[in-house]
Amino acid sequence: MPPFLFWIFALLMLVFGAAVVINRNPIASALNLVVSFLGLAALFMSLDAFFVGIIQVLIYAGAIMVLFLFIIMLLDLRAEKLRKINWLASAGGIAVALVLLTQILYVIGNLKAAQQTFPPLARSTIDDVRNVGLVLFGNYNLPFQIIGILVLVATIGIVLLSRHELR
Amino acid sequence: MIPARNLEIAVLVLGMLVLLFEAFVERIDKRTLAFAAIGALTVVLIGTWFLEPGPALESATGFWSFYTADPLSIFFKRFALLTTIVVLVMMIDYAPVLRSSAGATSQSGLGEFFALPIFTCAGLMYIVSAIDFVMIFVSIELVTISFYVLVSFTRRNPTTLEAGVKYLVLSALSTAFLVYGITWIFGVTGETNLQRITTAFANPEIERGGALFGAVLVLVGLGFKIAAVPFQIWVPDVYQGAPTPVTAYLSVGSKAAGFVVLVRVLRPFMMLPQMERLLVLIALLTVIYGNLAALPQSNLKRLLAYSSIAHAGYLLIGVACLAGSAVIFYLVAYLLMTLLSFAVLIVVAQRAGEQISDFDGLAKRSPFLAFAMLIAMVSLAGVPFTAGFFGKFFIFYAAIAQRQTVLVVAGVVTVACGFYYYLKVVRAMYWQVPTSEEKIPVNALSRATMSALIVATIWLGIYPWPILEALKR
């Protein structure tokens, strides 16, 4: 992939990611998040991870966002009222974020791997759906099964906490 | 002989059975489920003494490169089971409060309230066995997600709701740091297994900057779980707002698991420069902040929250001095005395309240409860002949052996602070005039649990060697 495409998609993600936070209207935030996810999916595809890219679109941009929009609709959320901004807290937050950014840039700048160009990826002999499956159900089987328990606990929690009246 | 992995499977099956019974069997006292769960967990606890040993860490492949059954993990599996059993006993005591805050007269939600800690227990048992970053992450999440639900369980109460939201948001943030750190370490070494990461970090060709950055981010994530300064901001509000048995579980189970992971990742991390200095700094900040902030508190639950930060500080002193067995002994002592104080608090809070002034003259109203609280408080303060004393003694001994003078001085000065605020509770119980003469009843199971905790606290304060021996094997 030509490098300028990377920059376009990365910029897309950043701009719309920021818009998610800045927007006061929950629906606008959710829609911005969709675009941000699409940018991420494009980045995955550019790394030849087609399966992960498509899953990103199907699950995140598709299913999860629809769920978000439904919840926003059901709860009838309105645009947030403009609150008074605590300037001291925001300044502190921005300062922390800048320090972290500088730190990341410094670490990446000193990384030996970041200064050399990589050879193009070798063509995989098996398709990546199979690859992901082999990793998940083969080597990483135990953590994968624990995620199953985790989802069960999360489901119980949602049922409990969203029950209107405990009966 | 039982394969080690069957322990977690048994606990998970128990959790699902409790859920099924709660859903399909009507017209039973839901507390029966808790009693049954306590019995079953005790059986599992006994089962931990009949385990097949796993292969050595160095030669582990497949399943065993994620999961280990070394003495450390088995010891802490017992620890997790014991904590869960005591927490279930507390939850039975707490059930009336839950019912009244649910706004219903029946036993709604009680079954889930008893089932969730069982899943948390399985999560804790997986954490202490985890020797791979993927496994560590997944099992920490299992524990955290069940705590999200437990913390906000009585959500009609505004302080509980606030606690739940705070815990959710800040915990998610810390998880993000943890994952980001793990990806950096994976990027630099290409490994997620701790053993292989240690080997990779020992290689001088390694990308120092990236490895160090990843390690620091992982420390941030773990620092949140163990409530180390500066990642402690969530602790006071969440501890105060959560239902009291959940607070006890959070301050013992979640913290112990965090420390076990910390001890495990320390071996690879100590291969990196400056890690030790960073740990010393965090330990220093944590003991000082925890103890000073506890001084002015008047709510006992909040006081215990700050005290748990302070104890995390002492534990971190042990970690920074690489004194593994001292840290583990301290964790055991901490388990006993913290659970004891919360058990008393739950009973007293239902009749009086959570303020220290509500404990006024408790010795006259209920000598047994007052004595139990006395033992818990003097042990937390570190008075000789209690488990807390030996805990601090071993930690400071290790610090002196490592010539960490600053840590020893800070530790000793803050212990003196601790005496002030712990003995404030004792003074209220024994020297103040009671506001009411009404007796406070304690049911038989709680009384037996408290007595066992009292005996264990005093016994370990006189004869601490069994715990130290149990780890050597």
XYZ file of C-alpha atoms in Angstrom:
640
model
C 0.000 0.000 0.000
C 1.372 3.442 -0.789
C 2.295 5.288 2.408
C -0.006 8.241 1.731
C -3.007 5.932 2.130
C -1.789 5.045 5.614
C -1.639 8.715 6.529
C -5.098 9.359 5.127
C -6.672 6.520 7.086
C -4.765 7.325 10.270
C -5.811 10.962 10.020
C -9.394 9.890 9.386
C -9.359 7.805 12.577
C -7.830 10.555 14.673
C -10.154 13.319 13.470
C -13.305 11.269 13.900
C -12.055 9.790 17.165
C -11.645 13.310 18.528
C -15.100 14.174 17.205
C -16.578 11.318 19.255
C -15.297 12.947 22.420
C -16.017 16.555 21.501
C -19.565 16.100 20.196
C -22.332 16.827 22.698
C -24.963 14.895 20.795
C -24.760 11.139 21.514
C -26.033 10.132 18.060
C -23.443 12.281 16.308
C -20.771 10.755 18.576
C -21.863 7.237 17.690
C -21.848 7.979 13.958
C -18.382 9.508 14.210
C -17.246 6.330 15.917
C -18.433 4.321 12.891
C -16.197 6.337 10.579
C -13.295 5.943 12.976
C -13.825 2.159 12.966
C -13.899 2.125 9.166
C -10.509 3.852 9.120
C -9.171 1.204 11.483
C -10.578 -1.567 9.288
C -8.813 -0.030 6.274
C -5.536 -0.040 8.223
C -5.978 -3.724 9.054
C -6.640 -4.515 5.393
C -3.527 -2.612 4.351
C -1.568 -4.980 6.602
C -3.040 -7.949 4.683
C -5.197 -8.837 7.701
C -8.362 -9.037 5.618
C -10.299 -11.185 8.038
C -9.692 -8.876 11.002
C -10.556 -5.902 8.805
C -13.850 -7.384 7.701
C -14.702 -8.438 11.252
C -13.961 -4.904 12.345
C -16.545 -3.592 9.865
C -19.133 -6.314 10.502
C -18.982 -6.492 14.284
C -17.914 -3.053 15.420
C -19.149 -0.722 12.711
C -22.177 -2.941 12.104
C -23.556 -4.815 15.079
C -22.134 -2.893 18.013
C -22.906 0.517 16.608
C -26.483 -0.469 15.822
C -26.758 -1.579 19.432
C -25.350 1.759 20.601
C -27.879 3.649 18.486
C -30.713 1.497 19.804
C -29.701 2.169 23.387
C -29.458 5.883 22.709
C -32.923 5.780 21.159
C -34.455 3.669 23.924
C -33.005 5.793 26.705
C -34.039 8.908 24.777
C -30.749 10.656 25.417
C -30.663 14.324 24.482
C -27.658 16.398 23.626
C -25.725 17.127 26.776
C -26.227 20.573 28.215
C -23.197 22.751 27.953
C -21.471 22.397 31.264
C -19.049 24.838 32.720
C -15.623 23.612 31.764
C -13.189 23.162 34.601
C -10.152 24.765 32.974
C -7.681 23.563 35.577
C -8.775 19.937 35.154
C -8.749 20.162 31.356
C -5.306 21.759 31.374
C -4.066 18.984 33.632
C -5.570 16.331 31.374
C -4.040 17.880 28.262
C -0.662 18.129 30.003
C -0.756 14.414 30.945
C -1.742 13.482 27.397
C 1.103 15.588 25.977
C 3.634 14.020 28.329
C 2.474 10.551 27.262
C 2.630 11.549 23.587
C 6.165 12.904 23.952
C 7.156 9.744 25.727
C 5.730 7.523 22.975
C 7.383 9.608 20.243
C 10.699 9.467 22.090
C 10.510 5.689 22.512
C 9.542 5.171 18.880
C 12.274 7.569 17.771
C 14.907 5.478 19.536
C 13.552 2.177 18.298
C 16.031 0.458 15.995
C 13.215 -1.384 14.230
C 11.514 1.913 13.381
C 14.521 3.146 11.396
C 14.788 0.345 8.897
C 12.416 -0.453 6.051
C 10.836 -3.840 6.284
C 10.792 -6.254 3.367
C 7.288 -6.915 2.043
C 5.359 -9.539 3.965
C 5.650 -13.073 2.673
C 2.448 -14.446 1.155
C 0.808 -16.739 3.650
C 0.141 -20.256 2.400
C -3.097 -20.604 4.373
C -5.834 -17.997 4.410
C -6.115 -15.759 7.428
C -9.514 -17.010 8.645
C -7.862 -20.367 9.104
C -4.866 -18.685 10.691
C -6.955 -16.862 13.275
C -8.875 -20.051 13.987
C -5.721 -22.066 14.499
C -4.335 -19.530 16.952
C -7.588 -19.146 18.906
C -8.561 -22.799 19.122
C -5.041 -24.195 19.135
C -2.415 -22.427 21.168
C -4.612 -19.852 22.907
C -7.429 -22.248 23.710
C -7.375 -21.769 27.501
C -7.637 -17.945 27.479
C -10.296 -18.282 24.780
C -12.422 -20.484 27.009
C -11.978 -18.152 29.964
C -13.379 -15.398 27.743
C -16.466 -17.605 27.459
C -16.904 -17.456 31.262
C -16.239 -13.739 31.161
C -19.071 -13.220 28.672
C -21.383 -15.309 30.876
C -20.590 -13.146 33.899
C -21.097 -9.993 31.836
C -24.488 -11.286 30.666
C -25.611 -12.024 34.226
C -24.452 -8.571 35.235
C -26.368 -6.826 32.476
C -29.558 -8.724 33.248
C -29.221 -7.880 36.934
C -28.354 -4.233 36.587
C -30.909 -3.460 33.913
C -33.808 -5.190 35.663
C -36.321 -2.488 36.316
C -37.425 -3.647 39.715
C -35.807 -6.490 41.590
C -38.579 -8.987 42.021
C -4.448 -37.162 42.849
C -6.435 -34.414 41.103
C -5.123 -32.493 38.070
C -4.741 -28.845 39.126
C -7.016 -27.460 36.403
C -9.984 -29.397 37.782
C -10.103 -27.015 40.757
C -11.176 -24.063 38.623
C -13.536 -26.234 36.612
C -15.179 -27.400 39.859
C -15.595 -23.812 41.035
C -17.067 -22.724 37.688
C -19.500 -25.638 37.639
C -20.527 -24.720 41.180
C -21.209 -21.149 40.074
C -23.407 -22.328 37.201
C -25.261 -24.763 39.440
C -26.036 -21.975 41.891
C -27.393 -19.899 39.005
C -29.521 -22.794 37.739
C -30.964 -23.495 41.162
C -31.729 -19.841 41.672
C -33.518 -19.722 38.312
C -35.490 -22.976 38.383
C -36.091 -23.936 42.005
C -38.743 -21.741 43.509
C -39.782 -21.412 47.106
C -36.459 -22.026 48.739
C -34.670 -19.716 51.070
C -32.002 -18.269 48.769
C -29.576 -18.339 51.663
C -29.544 -22.119 51.346
C -27.649 -21.563 48.090
C -24.975 -19.637 49.968
C -24.648 -22.345 52.602
C -24.364 -24.988 49.878
C -21.754 -22.894 48.049
C -19.743 -22.490 51.258
C -19.800 -26.257 51.746
C -18.770 -26.972 48.147
C -15.964 -24.414 48.219
C -14.676 -26.016 51.425
C -14.517 -29.337 49.584
C -12.539 -27.703 46.766
C -10.289 -26.114 49.392
C -9.547 -29.532 50.874
C -8.932 -30.779 47.326
C -5.991 -28.369 46.942
C -3.948 -30.630 49.203
C -4.231 -33.530 46.759
C -2.946 -32.044 43.523
C -0.824 -33.552 40.793
C 2.320 -31.458 40.366
C 2.670 -29.706 37.008
C 5.810 -29.673 34.820
C 8.627 -27.218 35.556
C 8.220 -23.668 34.228
C 11.255 -23.922 31.948
C 10.091 -26.956 30.002
C 6.412 -26.005 29.814
C 4.583 -26.188 26.498
C 0.984 -25.964 25.326
C -1.486 -25.712 28.194
C 1.296 -25.485 30.764
C 2.872 -22.439 29.129
C -0.245 -20.517 30.190
C -1.054 -22.163 33.463
C 1.162 -23.289 36.298
C 0.564 -25.307 39.433
C 3.672 -24.239 41.341
C 3.594 -23.868 45.171
C 2.960 -20.109 44.908
C -0.156 -20.594 42.789
C -1.537 -23.430 44.913
C -0.979 -21.398 48.060
C -2.921 -18.489 46.594
C -5.681 -20.731 45.252
C -6.306 -21.681 48.881
C -6.129 -18.017 49.755
C -8.761 -17.164 47.104
C -11.054 -19.998 48.203
C -10.788 -19.031 51.860
C -11.508 -15.379 51.074
C -14.543 -16.334 49.014
C -15.883 -18.551 51.789
C -15.570 -15.773 54.373
C -17.095 -13.257 51.944
C -20.071 -15.568 51.403
C -20.538 -15.764 55.174
C -20.542 -11.962 55.271
C -23.007 -11.842 52.382
C -25.463 -13.993 54.316
C -25.250 -11.421 57.106
C -25.673 -8.647 54.582
C -28.727 -10.133 52.841
C -31.327 -8.110 54.839
C -29.667 -4.831 53.805
C -29.698 -5.922 50.191
C -33.371 -6.756 50.362
C -34.394 -3.472 51.904
C -32.363 -1.452 49.401
C -33.852 -3.386 46.493
C -37.216 -2.032 47.512
C -38.717 -5.521 47.491
C -39.766 -7.830 50.261
C -38.892 -11.104 48.547
C -35.448 -12.540 48.013
C -34.866 -11.008 44.608
C -31.340 -10.885 43.248
C -29.939 -12.789 46.200
C -29.083 -15.853 44.103
C -26.938 -13.802 41.733
C -25.398 -11.987 44.685
C -24.177 -15.379 45.958
C -23.232 -16.749 42.491
C -21.046 -13.889 41.272
C -18.364 -14.229 43.985
C -17.954 -17.865 42.951
C -17.089 -16.801 39.399
C -14.804 -14.129 40.810
C -13.112 -16.843 42.854
C -12.474 -18.894 39.704
C -11.020 -15.757 38.109
C -8.715 -15.198 41.087
C -7.590 -18.821 40.891
C -6.774 -18.381 37.198
C -4.862 -15.151 37.859
C -2.551 -16.717 40.422
C -1.793 -19.564 38.007
C -1.272 -17.349 34.971
C 2.239 -17.254 33.533
C 1.380 -15.758 30.179
C 0.358 -12.178 29.511
C -2.704 -13.184 27.476
C -3.843 -15.421 30.313
C -3.079 -12.742 32.911
C -5.110 -10.210 30.970
C -8.108 -12.472 30.381
C -8.340 -13.654 33.984
C -7.892 -10.141 35.398
C -10.775 -9.061 33.183
C -12.948 -11.923 34.437
C -12.400 -10.729 37.998
C -12.855 -7.069 37.138
C -16.088 -7.566 35.215
C -17.667 -9.541 38.021
C -16.602 -6.768 40.391
C -18.297 -4.137 38.199
C -21.574 -5.928 38.840
C -20.944 -6.614 42.522
C -19.853 -3.048 43.315
C -22.995 -1.510 41.822
C -25.291 -4.236 43.126
C -27.419 -2.029 45.393
C -27.729 0.551 42.657
C -30.767 2.305 44.156
C -28.362 3.820 46.626
C -26.772 6.934 45.006
C -23.348 6.433 46.649
C -23.258 2.856 45.366
C -24.140 4.008 41.873
C -21.365 6.586 42.023
C -18.950 3.918 43.236
C -19.998 1.579 40.415
C -19.542 4.191 37.689
C -16.203 5.343 39.091
C -14.916 1.806 39.304
C -16.081 1.018 35.767
C -14.512 4.077 34.141
C -11.199 4.096 36.007
C -10.796 0.346 35.813
C -11.376 0.416 32.058
C -8.725 3.119 31.777
C -6.213 1.058 33.739
C -7.005 -1.981 31.599
C -6.187 0.096 28.527
C -2.765 0.876 30.003
C -2.202 -2.791 30.803
C -3.061 -3.938 27.277
C -0.963 -1.211 25.698
C 1.978 -2.246 27.873
C 1.527 -5.908 26.936
C 1.499 -5.034 23.216
C 4.755 -3.113 23.597
C 6.391 -6.034 25.359
C 5.054 -8.394 22.704
C 6.291 -6.057 19.984
C 9.802 -5.974 21.428
C 10.180 -9.636 22.361
C 7.618 -11.436 20.191
C 6.549 -13.454 23.249
C 3.710 -13.418 25.754
C 4.995 -16.174 28.038
C 6.742 -14.731 31.102
C 9.489 -17.333 31.076
C 10.419 -16.620 27.469
C 10.122 -12.867 28.046
C 12.663 -13.182 30.865
C 15.067 -14.864 28.469
C 14.413 -12.220 25.821
C 14.937 -9.336 28.270
C 18.237 -10.825 29.426
C 19.527 -10.549 25.846
C 21.629 -7.344 25.534
C 20.419 -6.893 21.928
C 16.903 -6.148 23.158
C 15.284 -2.774 22.413
C 15.676 -1.285 25.892
C 13.419 1.723 25.384
C 10.445 -0.211 24.085
C 10.755 -2.941 26.723
C 10.998 -0.428 29.547
C 8.035 1.545 28.234
C 5.921 -1.594 28.060
C 6.967 -2.663 31.543
C 6.069 0.739 33.016
C 2.638 0.656 31.365
C 2.009 -2.824 32.771
C 3.001 -1.493 36.203
C 0.451 1.306 35.822
C -2.276 -1.240 35.103
C -1.295 -3.417 38.046
C -0.815 -0.377 40.291
C -4.495 0.347 39.829
C -5.481 -3.146 40.926
C -3.364 -3.050 44.076
C -4.277 0.597 44.827
C -0.768 2.031 44.773
C -0.242 5.801 44.730
C -0.675 7.584 42.234
C -3.334 5.165 40.953
C -5.397 5.132 44.154
C -7.935 7.866 43.406
C -10.805 5.407 42.941
C -10.236 3.565 46.226
C -11.940 5.671 48.942
C -15.193 6.320 47.051
C -15.539 2.817 45.655
C -14.748 1.153 48.980
C -17.216 3.368 50.799
C -20.000 3.068 48.232
C -19.858 -0.647 47.460
C -21.848 -3.164 49.551
C -19.606 -3.980 52.528
C -18.912 -7.688 51.737
C -17.912 -6.618 48.228
C -15.561 -4.020 49.700
C -13.955 -6.728 51.793
C -13.619 -8.949 48.729
C -12.197 -6.105 46.674
C -9.640 -5.140 49.292
C -8.436 -8.707 49.914
C -9.041 -10.817 46.794
C -8.418 -8.277 44.075
C -5.377 -6.883 45.849
C -3.779 -10.262 46.550
C -4.232 -11.307 42.918
C -2.631 -8.048 41.797
C 0.363 -8.702 44.028
C 0.798 -12.267 42.813
C 0.872 -11.019 39.215
C 3.303 -8.304 40.271
C 5.601 -10.870 41.883
C 5.427 -12.990 38.724
C 6.153 -10.199 36.230
C 8.910 -8.863 38.458
C 11.356 -11.536 37.340
C 11.411 -10.429 33.716
C 11.071 -6.753 34.634
C 14.039 -6.765 36.994
C 16.183 -7.551 33.945
C 15.533 -3.962 32.872
C 17.412 -0.985 34.338
C 15.826 1.426 36.843
C 12.838 -0.814 37.573
C 13.870 -1.161 41.197
C 14.149 2.587 41.744
C 10.687 3.067 40.275
C 9.202 0.478 42.655
C 10.929 2.088 45.639
C 9.435 5.446 44.668
C 5.908 4.039 44.323
C 6.231 2.180 47.640
C 7.396 5.338 49.402
C 4.548 7.462 48.034
C 1.987 4.776 48.843
C 2.895 4.265 52.523
C 3.076 8.001 53.156
C -0.142 8.908 51.348
C -2.184 6.002 52.685
C -1.286 6.629 56.304
C -1.554 10.416 56.268
C -4.891 10.433 54.437
C -6.311 7.884 56.896
C -5.644 10.157 59.882
C -8.673 12.498 59.674
C -11.283 9.900 58.605
C -14.384 9.436 60.722
C -16.173 6.807 58.597
C -14.790 3.366 59.371
C -15.294 1.999 55.861
C -13.412 4.943 54.379
C -10.720 4.563 57.037
C -10.281 0.936 56.010
C -10.032 2.067 52.376
C -7.114 4.376 53.168
C -5.617 1.724 55.403
C -5.732 -0.693 52.472
C -3.701 1.832 50.441
C -1.209 2.040 53.313
C -0.911 -1.752 53.458
C -0.358 -1.871 49.699
C 2.569 0.444 50.435
C 4.136 -1.946 52.967
C 3.622 -4.808 50.525
C 5.321 -2.761 47.801
C 8.299 -2.199 50.116
C 8.583 -5.986 50.243
C 8.230 -6.241 46.465
C 10.867 -3.553 45.874
C 13.243 -5.461 48.188
C 12.478 -8.708 46.280
C 11.347 -10.351 49.517
C 8.799 -12.763 48.036
C 8.052 -14.778 51.163
C 7.733 -11.627 53.315
C 5.172 -10.242 50.851
C 3.215 -13.473 50.926
C 3.212 -13.682 54.707
C 2.038 -10.074 54.862
C -0.773 -10.860 52.415
C -1.959 -13.719 54.630
C -1.892 -11.524 57.737
C -3.683 -8.793 55.791
C -6.353 -11.271 54.686
C -7.078 -12.358 58.259
C -7.252 -8.938 59.862
C -9.076 -7.165 57.029
C -11.756 -9.818 56.713
C -12.176 -9.804 60.486
C -12.679 -6.040 60.630
C -15.165 -6.092 57.743
C -17.086 -8.999 59.279
C -17.555 -6.996 62.483
C -18.361 -3.841 60.536
C -21.194 -5.548 58.627
C -22.878 -6.735 61.804
C -22.465 -3.444 63.658
C -23.394 -1.272 60.662
C -26.837 -2.881 60.451
C -27.689 -1.916 64.028
C -25.753 1.311 64.442
C -23.844 2.705 61.449
C -20.521 2.920 59.687
C -19.134 5.953 61.518
C -16.461 5.410 64.146
C -18.750 7.189 66.620
C -21.326 4.423 66.036
C -18.855 2.059 67.679
C -18.989 4.040 70.934
C -19.196 1.709 73.891
C -19.426 -1.406 71.754
C -17.603 -3.314 74.495
C -20.652 -2.888 76.732
C -23.180 -3.721 74.028
C -21.410 -6.725 72.572
C -18.116 -7.759 74.176
C -17.453 -10.418 71.529
C -17.733 -8.027 68.575
C -15.649 -5.433 70.379
C -12.944 -8.000 71.100
C -12.921 -9.175 67.476
C -12.563 -5.592 66.268
C -9.852 -4.978 68.868
C -7.799 -7.888 67.532
C -8.321 -6.730 63.943
C -7.268 -3.166 64.750
C -4.183 -3.987 66.820
C -3.112 -6.451 64.146
C -3.597 -3.862 61.384
C -1.553 -1.429 63.482
C 1.160 -4.052 63.986
C 1.171 -4.706 67.723
C 3.343 -7.690 68.769
C 1.674 -11.096 69.253
C -0.555 -10.502 66.235
C -0.052 -11.576 62.629
C 0.277 -7.937 61.547
C 3.396 -7.495 63.654
C 5.293 -10.348 62.015
C 4.122 -9.183 58.600
C 5.680 -5.763 59.097
C 8.684 -7.283 60.841
C 9.592 -9.525 57.885
C 9.088 -6.657 55.423
C 11.323 -4.253 57.361
C 13.873 -7.002 57.947
C 14.102 -7.530 54.177
C 14.369 -3.777 53.607
C 17.235 -3.509 56.124
C 18.987 -6.477 54.498
C 18.734 -4.648 51.143
C 20.015 -1.399 52.757
C 16.890 0.533 51.743
C 17.231 3.014 54.625
C 14.717 5.509 53.246
C 12.050 2.846 52.960
C 12.667 1.580 56.491
C 12.501 5.079 57.986
C 9.317 5.951 56.050
C 7.822 2.601 57.025
C 8.509 2.967 60.735
C 7.283 6.570 60.907
C 4.049 5.707 59.098
C 3.458 2.698 61.354
C 3.349 5.205 64.207
C 0.691 7.169 62.268
C -1.222 3.925 61.872
C -1.318 3.411 65.629
C -3.177 6.697 66.001
C -6.035 5.992 63.630
C -6.467 2.301 64.385
C -6.498 2.870 68.114
C -9.072 5.646 67.621
C -11.538 2.822 66.868
C -10.409 0.875 69.948
C -10.834 3.980 72.094
C -14.381 4.456 70.819
C -15.260 0.861 71.626
C -13.767 0.655 75.103
C -13.656 4.167 76.573
C -16.697 5.959 75.187
C -20.172 5.837 76.662
C -22.589 3.831 74.502
C -25.483 5.744 72.906
C -27.802 2.773 73.321
C -27.766 -0.258 75.571
C -29.290 -2.573 72.990
C -27.373 -5.822 72.449
C -26.115 -6.616 68.960
C -26.870 -10.232 67.999
C -24.393 -12.303 65.962
C -25.492 -15.492 64.220
C -23.642 -18.734 64.864
C -21.890 -19.007 61.493
C -20.490 -15.466 61.671
C -19.458 -16.017 65.262
C -17.592 -19.184 64.293
C -15.922 -17.438 61.322
C -14.869 -14.488 63.437
C -13.524 -16.764 66.163
C -11.502 -18.695 63.588
C -10.070 -15.440 62.192
C -9.205 -14.211 65.711
C -7.451 -17.460 66.592
C -5.549 -17.472 63.279
C -4.456 -13.831 63.740
C -3.069 -14.487 67.209
C -1.612 -17.863 66.300
C 0.360 -16.459 63.340
C 1.506 -13.644 65.619
C 3.146 -16.147 67.933
C 4.092 -18.947 65.581
C 4.446 -17.668 61.954
C 6.545 -20.524 60.598
C 3.793 -22.713 59.062
C 3.094 -20.087 56.383
C 6.783 -19.634 55.605
C 7.228 -23.406 55.467
C 4.195 -23.889 53.206
C 5.872 -21.777 50.538
C 9.245 -23.473 50.638
C 7.962 -26.748 49.265
